[in-house]
Structure formats: structure tokens, C-alpha cells
CSV table of C-alpha atoms in Angstrom, one decimal:
chain,number,residue,atom,x,y,z
A,302,UNK,CA,21.2,34.4,-6.8
A,303,UNK,CA,20.8,31.0,-6.1
A,304,UNK,CA,18.3,29.1,-3.6
A,305,UNK,CA,20.1,28.4,0.0
A,306,UNK,CA,20.9,24.7,0.5
A,307,UNK,CA,17.8,23.1,2.4
A,308,UNK,CA,18.3,22.3,6.1
A,309,UNK,CA,19.0,19.1,7.5
A,310,UNK,CA,15.7,19.2,9.4
A,311,UNK,CA,14.1,19.7,6.0
A,312,UNK,CA,16.0,17.3,4.3
A,313,UNK,CA,15.4,14.5,7.0
A,314,UNK,CA,11.5,14.8,7.4
A,315,UNK,CA,11.5,14.3,3.4
A,316,UNK,CA,13.4,11.7,3.6
A,317,UNK,CA,10.9,9.9,6.5
A,318,UNK,CA,7.7,11.1,4.5
A,319,UNK,CA,9.5,8.9,1.7
A,320,UNK,CA,10.1,5.8,3.3
A,321,UNK,CA,6.7,6.5,5.1
A,322,UNK,CA,4.8,6.4,1.7
A,323,UNK,CA,6.8,3.5,0.1
A,324,UNK,CA,5.3,1.2,3.8
A,325,UNK,CA,1.8,2.6,3.2
A,326,UNK,CA,1.9,1.4,-0.1
A,327,UNK,CA,3.2,-1.9,0.8
A,328,UNK,CA,0.4,-2.4,3.7
A,329,UNK,CA,-2.0,-1.2,0.8
A,330,UNK,CA,-0.8,-4.4,-1.6
A,331,UNK,CA,-0.4,-6.7,1.2
A,332,UNK,CA,-4.2,-6.1,2.2
A,333,UNK,CA,-5.8,-6.4,-1.1
A,334,UNK,CA,-3.7,-9.6,-1.5
A,335,UNK,CA,-1.5,-8.5,-4.3
A,336,UNK,CA,2.2,-7.4,-2.8
A,337,UNK,CA,2.9,-10.8,-3.7
A,338,UNK,CA,2.5,-11.5,-7.6
A,339,UNK,CA,5.1,-10.3,-9.0
A,340,UNK,CA,6.5,-6.6,-8.7
A,341,UNK,CA,3.5,-4.5,-8.8
A,342,UNK,CA,3.5,-1.6,-10.8
A,343,UNK,CA,2.1,0.6,-7.9
A,344,UNK,CA,4.8,-0.3,-6.1
A,345,UNK,CA,7.3,0.2,-8.4
A,346,UNK,CA,6.4,3.9,-9.1
A,347,UNK,CA,6.5,4.3,-5.7
A,348,UNK,CA,9.7,3.2,-5.8
A,349,UNK,CA,11.1,5.0,-9.0
A,350,UNK,CA,9.6,8.4,-7.6
A,351,UNK,CA,11.6,8.1,-4.5
A,352,UNK,CA,14.5,7.3,-5.8
A,353,UNK,CA,14.1,10.5,-8.1
A,354,UNK,CA,13.7,12.3,-5.2
A,355,UNK,CA,16.6,11.0,-3.4
A,356,UNK,CA,18.7,12.3,-6.2
A,357,UNK,CA,17.3,16.0,-5.9
A,358,UNK,CA,17.9,15.6,-2.3
A,359,UNK,CA,21.8,14.6,-3.0
A,360,UNK,CA,21.9,17.1,-5.9
A,361,UNK,CA,20.8,20.7,-3.2
A,362,UNK,CA,22.4,18.7,0.2
A,363,UNK,CA,25.2,16.4,-0.6
A,364,UNK,CA,24.9,12.6,0.4
A,365,UNK,CA,22.0,12.2,3.8
A,366,UNK,CA,24.3,10.9,6.0
A,367,UNK,CA,24.2,10.1,9.7
A,368,UNK,CA,25.4,13.4,11.0
A,369,UNK,CA,23.6,15.5,8.3
A,370,UNK,CA,20.1,14.3,9.0
A,371,UNK,CA,20.0,11.3,12.0
A,372,UNK,CA,20.2,8.0,11.9
A,373,UNK,CA,16.2,7.5,11.1
A,374,UNK,CA,16.4,9.9,8.0
A,375,UNK,CA,19.6,7.7,7.2
A,376,UNK,CA,17.8,4.8,7.3
A,377,UNK,CA,15.3,6.5,5.3
A,378,UNK,CA,17.6,7.1,2.4
A,379,UNK,CA,19.3,3.8,2.4
A,380,UNK,CA,16.1,2.4,2.1
A,381,UNK,CA,15.3,4.4,-0.7
A,382,UNK,CA,18.6,2.9,-2.3
A,383,UNK,CA,17.9,-0.6,-1.4
A,384,UNK,CA,14.3,-0.7,-3.1
A,385,UNK,CA,15.4,1.3,-6.3
A,386,UNK,CA,15.5,-2.1,-7.8
A,387,UNK,CA,14.3,-1.1,-11.5
A,388,UNK,CA,17.4,1.0,-11.6
A,389,UNK,CA,20.5,-1.0,-11.5
A,390,UNK,CA,23.0,1.7,-12.1
A,391,UNK,CA,21.1,3.9,-9.7
A,392,UNK,CA,22.3,1.0,-6.8
A,393,UNK,CA,25.6,0.6,-8.0
A,394,UNK,CA,26.5,4.4,-8.3
A,395,UNK,CA,24.9,4.7,-4.7
A,396,UNK,CA,26.8,1.5,-3.2
A,397,UNK,CA,29.4,3.5,-4.0
A,398,UNK,CA,29.2,6.9,-2.6
A,399,UNK,CA,28.2,4.7,0.7
A,400,UNK,CA,31.5,2.9,0.9
A,401,UNK,CA,33.4,5.8,0.9
A,402,UNK,CA,31.2,7.5,4.0
A,403,UNK,CA,33.2,7.5,6.8
A,404,UNK,CA,32.5,4.9,9.8
A,405,UNK,CA,29.5,6.0,11.6
A,406,UNK,CA,27.9,8.1,8.9
A,407,UNK,CA,25.7,4.8,7.7
A,408,UNK,CA,24.6,1.6,9.7
A,409,UNK,CA,27.4,-1.1,8.6
A,410,UNK,CA,24.8,-3.5,8.4
A,411,UNK,CA,22.4,-1.3,6.1
A,412,UNK,CA,25.5,-1.4,3.0
A,413,UNK,CA,25.7,-5.1,3.7
A,414,UNK,CA,22.4,-5.4,2.9
A,415,UNK,CA,22.9,-3.1,0.0
A,416,UNK,CA,25.8,-5.0,-1.3
A,417,UNK,CA,24.2,-8.5,-1.0
A,418,UNK,CA,21.2,-6.9,-2.9
A,419,UNK,CA,23.4,-5.6,-5.9
A,420,UNK,CA,25.4,-9.2,-5.9
A,421,UNK,CA,21.7,-11.4,-6.0
A,422,UNK,CA,20.7,-9.9,-8.6
A,423,UNK,CA,23.8,-9.7,-10.9
A,424,UNK,CA,24.1,-13.4,-10.2
A,425,UNK,CA,26.6,-13.4,-7.6
A,426,UNK,CA,27.1,-15.2,-4.6
A,427,UNK,CA,26.1,-12.6,-1.2
A,428,UNK,CA,28.8,-11.9,1.3
A,429,UNK,CA,26.1,-11.3,4.1
A,430,UNK,CA,23.4,-14.1,3.5
A,431,UNK,CA,21.0,-11.0,4.1
A,432,UNK,CA,18.8,-11.7,1.1
A,433,UNK,CA,15.9,-14.3,0.8
A,434,UNK,CA,13.5,-15.6,-1.7
A,435,UNK,CA,11.4,-19.0,-1.4
A,436,UNK,CA,13.0,-22.1,-2.2
A,437,UNK,CA,11.3,-25.4,-3.4
A,438,UNK,CA,9.4,-25.7,-0.6
A,439,UNK,CA,8.1,-22.7,-0.3
A,440,UNK,CA,9.9,-21.7,2.8
A,441,UNK,CA,12.4,-18.6,2.7
A,442,UNK,CA,16.2,-19.3,2.3
A,443,UNK,CA,19.0,-17.3,1.8
A,444,UNK,CA,20.2,-16.7,-1.8
A,445,UNK,CA,22.9,-17.8,-3.4
A,446,UNK,CA,26.1,-17.1,-0.8
A,447,UNK,CA,29.8,-17.8,0.1
A,448,UNK,CA,30.6,-20.5,2.2
A,449,UNK,CA,28.4,-20.7,6.5
A,450,UNK,CA,32.0,-20.1,7.9
A,451,UNK,CA,32.9,-16.9,6.0
A,452,UNK,CA,29.4,-15.4,6.0
A,453,UNK,CA,28.9,-15.9,9.5
A,454,UNK,CA,32.3,-14.5,10.2
A,455,UNK,CA,31.4,-11.5,8.5
A,456,UNK,CA,28.1,-11.4,10.2
A,457,UNK,CA,29.2,-11.3,13.5
A,458,UNK,CA,32.2,-8.4,12.4
A,459,UNK,CA,28.6,-6.5,12.1
A,460,UNK,CA,27.1,-7.5,14.8
A,461,UNK,CA,24.7,-9.9,13.2
A,462,UNK,CA,22.9,-13.0,14.2
A,463,UNK,CA,24.1,-16.0,12.4
A,464,UNK,CA,22.9,-17.0,9.2
A,465,UNK,CA,21.0,-20.1,10.5
A,466,UNK,CA,19.5,-17.7,13.1
A,467,UNK,CA,18.0,-15.0,10.4
A,468,UNK,CA,17.0,-17.8,8.6
A,469,UNK,CA,15.0,-19.0,11.6
A,470,UNK,CA,13.6,-15.9,11.9
A,471,UNK,CA,12.8,-14.8,8.4
A,472,UNK,CA,10.6,-18.4,7.9
A,473,UNK,CA,9.0,-17.7,11.5
A,474,UNK,CA,8.0,-14.4,10.0
A,475,UNK,CA,6.8,-15.3,6.5
A,476,UNK,CA,4.0,-14.2,5.4
A,477,UNK,CA,3.2,-16.3,2.1
A,478,UNK,CA,3.8,-19.9,1.6
A,479,UNK,CA,3.7,-20.4,-2.3
A,480,UNK,CA,2.2,-23.4,-3.8
A,481,UNK,CA,4.7,-25.2,-6.9
A,482,UNK,CA,2.6,-23.3,-9.6
A,483,UNK,CA,3.1,-19.5,-7.9
A,484,UNK,CA,6.3,-20.7,-7.2
A,485,UNK,CA,6.9,-21.1,-11.1
A,486,UNK,CA,5.4,-17.9,-12.0
A,487,UNK,CA,7.6,-16.1,-9.9
A,488,UNK,CA,10.8,-17.5,-11.5
A,489,UNK,CA,10.3,-17.3,-14.6
A,490,UNK,CA,9.0,-13.3,-13.9
A,491,UNK,CA,11.6,-12.9,-11.9
A,492,UNK,CA,14.0,-13.7,-15.1
A,493,UNK,CA,12.5,-12.1,-17.4
A,494,UNK,CA,12.5,-9.0,-15.2
A,495,UNK,CA,16.4,-9.3,-14.7
A,496,UNK,CA,16.5,-9.0,-18.4
A,497,UNK,CA,14.0,-6.1,-18.6
A,498,UNK,CA,15.8,-3.9,-16.2
A,499,UNK,CA,19.2,-4.7,-17.5
A,500,UNK,CA,20.6,-6.7,-14.1
A,501,UNK,CA,21.1,-9.6,-16.4
A,502,UNK,CA,21.3,-10.4,-19.9
A,503,UNK,CA,20.1,-13.6,-21.7
A,504,UNK,CA,22.8,-15.9,-23.5
A,505,UNK,CA,22.4,-17.7,-26.3
A,506,UNK,CA,21.5,-21.0,-24.8
A,507,UNK,CA,18.6,-19.3,-22.9
A,508,UNK,CA,20.6,-18.7,-19.4
A,509,UNK,CA,21.2,-15.8,-17.6
A,510,UNK,CA,24.5,-14.2,-18.0
């Protein structure tokens, strides 16, 4: 006889624990001054382990939506997906699952953030302008996105602040401002990471596609 499926309360606790472990590692790396030196192996390991655990939960329980585990745990499940950046196909597969959930089963703003993150790594313009990186002056700015009017219209539909207001917020809370040498290392490392993980490929002329 097979084991019974886990209960929603048990799954919720597992998901919140995954989120807390992620946040604990981030705080540790920030305190150690290592958070911004590329994608830290320790952080990546947490993200990979959390993604694997979420896959187990889905296999046992189905996708942990709001009605099954509550909004906090559902947000935690989304965070695991959002941070599984070394696994492109997993993120794409999860996006398709989330897009098919009935209204109210996931925060639509989280769905927008996941779609934007995938598009960013694929080299496509964001639809909601939720993903930021350092610009040439070391200030956090939204990466490539659709025309601002379209982005702001979509953001308003989700109850989000304007892109300009979001940019102001990101910059006000910016934890680190890189110098030009750091920026160059960051961008080169990011390009190599995109290729290594399979998000992008190097064309014959050296550009990414």
C-alpha cells in the first residue's frame, strides 16, 4: 500500500522552511561581503536543492497553490522557482503550470516577475519591468523592457507602482554600488553563466543568441 499524500499543513511548513533557508544563506553571504561577487556556489547549491525539493512536493501533492497551502507557502513555492536560475527548463515548465492556475491560486505579480525573469535571461524585453541590474553608472535600473507606456499599463492592471516609482525604490534600497572594474567582471561573468546554464548560446560572431 502506497504512503498517503502529505497534508497541506505539512507541505506548507516544508515550503516555508525552504524559503527561510534561502534567506538565511543570503544574509550570511551579505554579512561576509560575498553576495555580489558573482553567483556564489553556496547560494546556487541552496537554490538547486530547494528546486529539487519542490519537484518532490509537486510529485507527491500537486502544485502547492494558495487554496492547498495558503498564501505564505504558495509565495514560498514561487520564490523557489524564481531562484532556480541555473535550471532554465525547470523555470519554463513551472511558468506554464502557474499560467494555467485559476485566478486567486497565485499572486499575479509573482507570475509577472517569473515571466520577466525568464525573458531577461532569454534576451527578450520584459513585459512588466520587474527585473533590475546595475547600469553603466552603477545604479539599479530595469533591464531591457517593452515601451514604458505598455509596461506601466500592465503594472497598473496588477496593482503595481509605475516603473519610475519602482526604480526609485530599488535605488533607495540599493545595497551595493559597483565601480567600473567590478561592473566589467560582473557582465563578463554573467555572459559566461548564461551560456554555461543553457539560457543563451554564443553565435559565430561572439554575440549571444
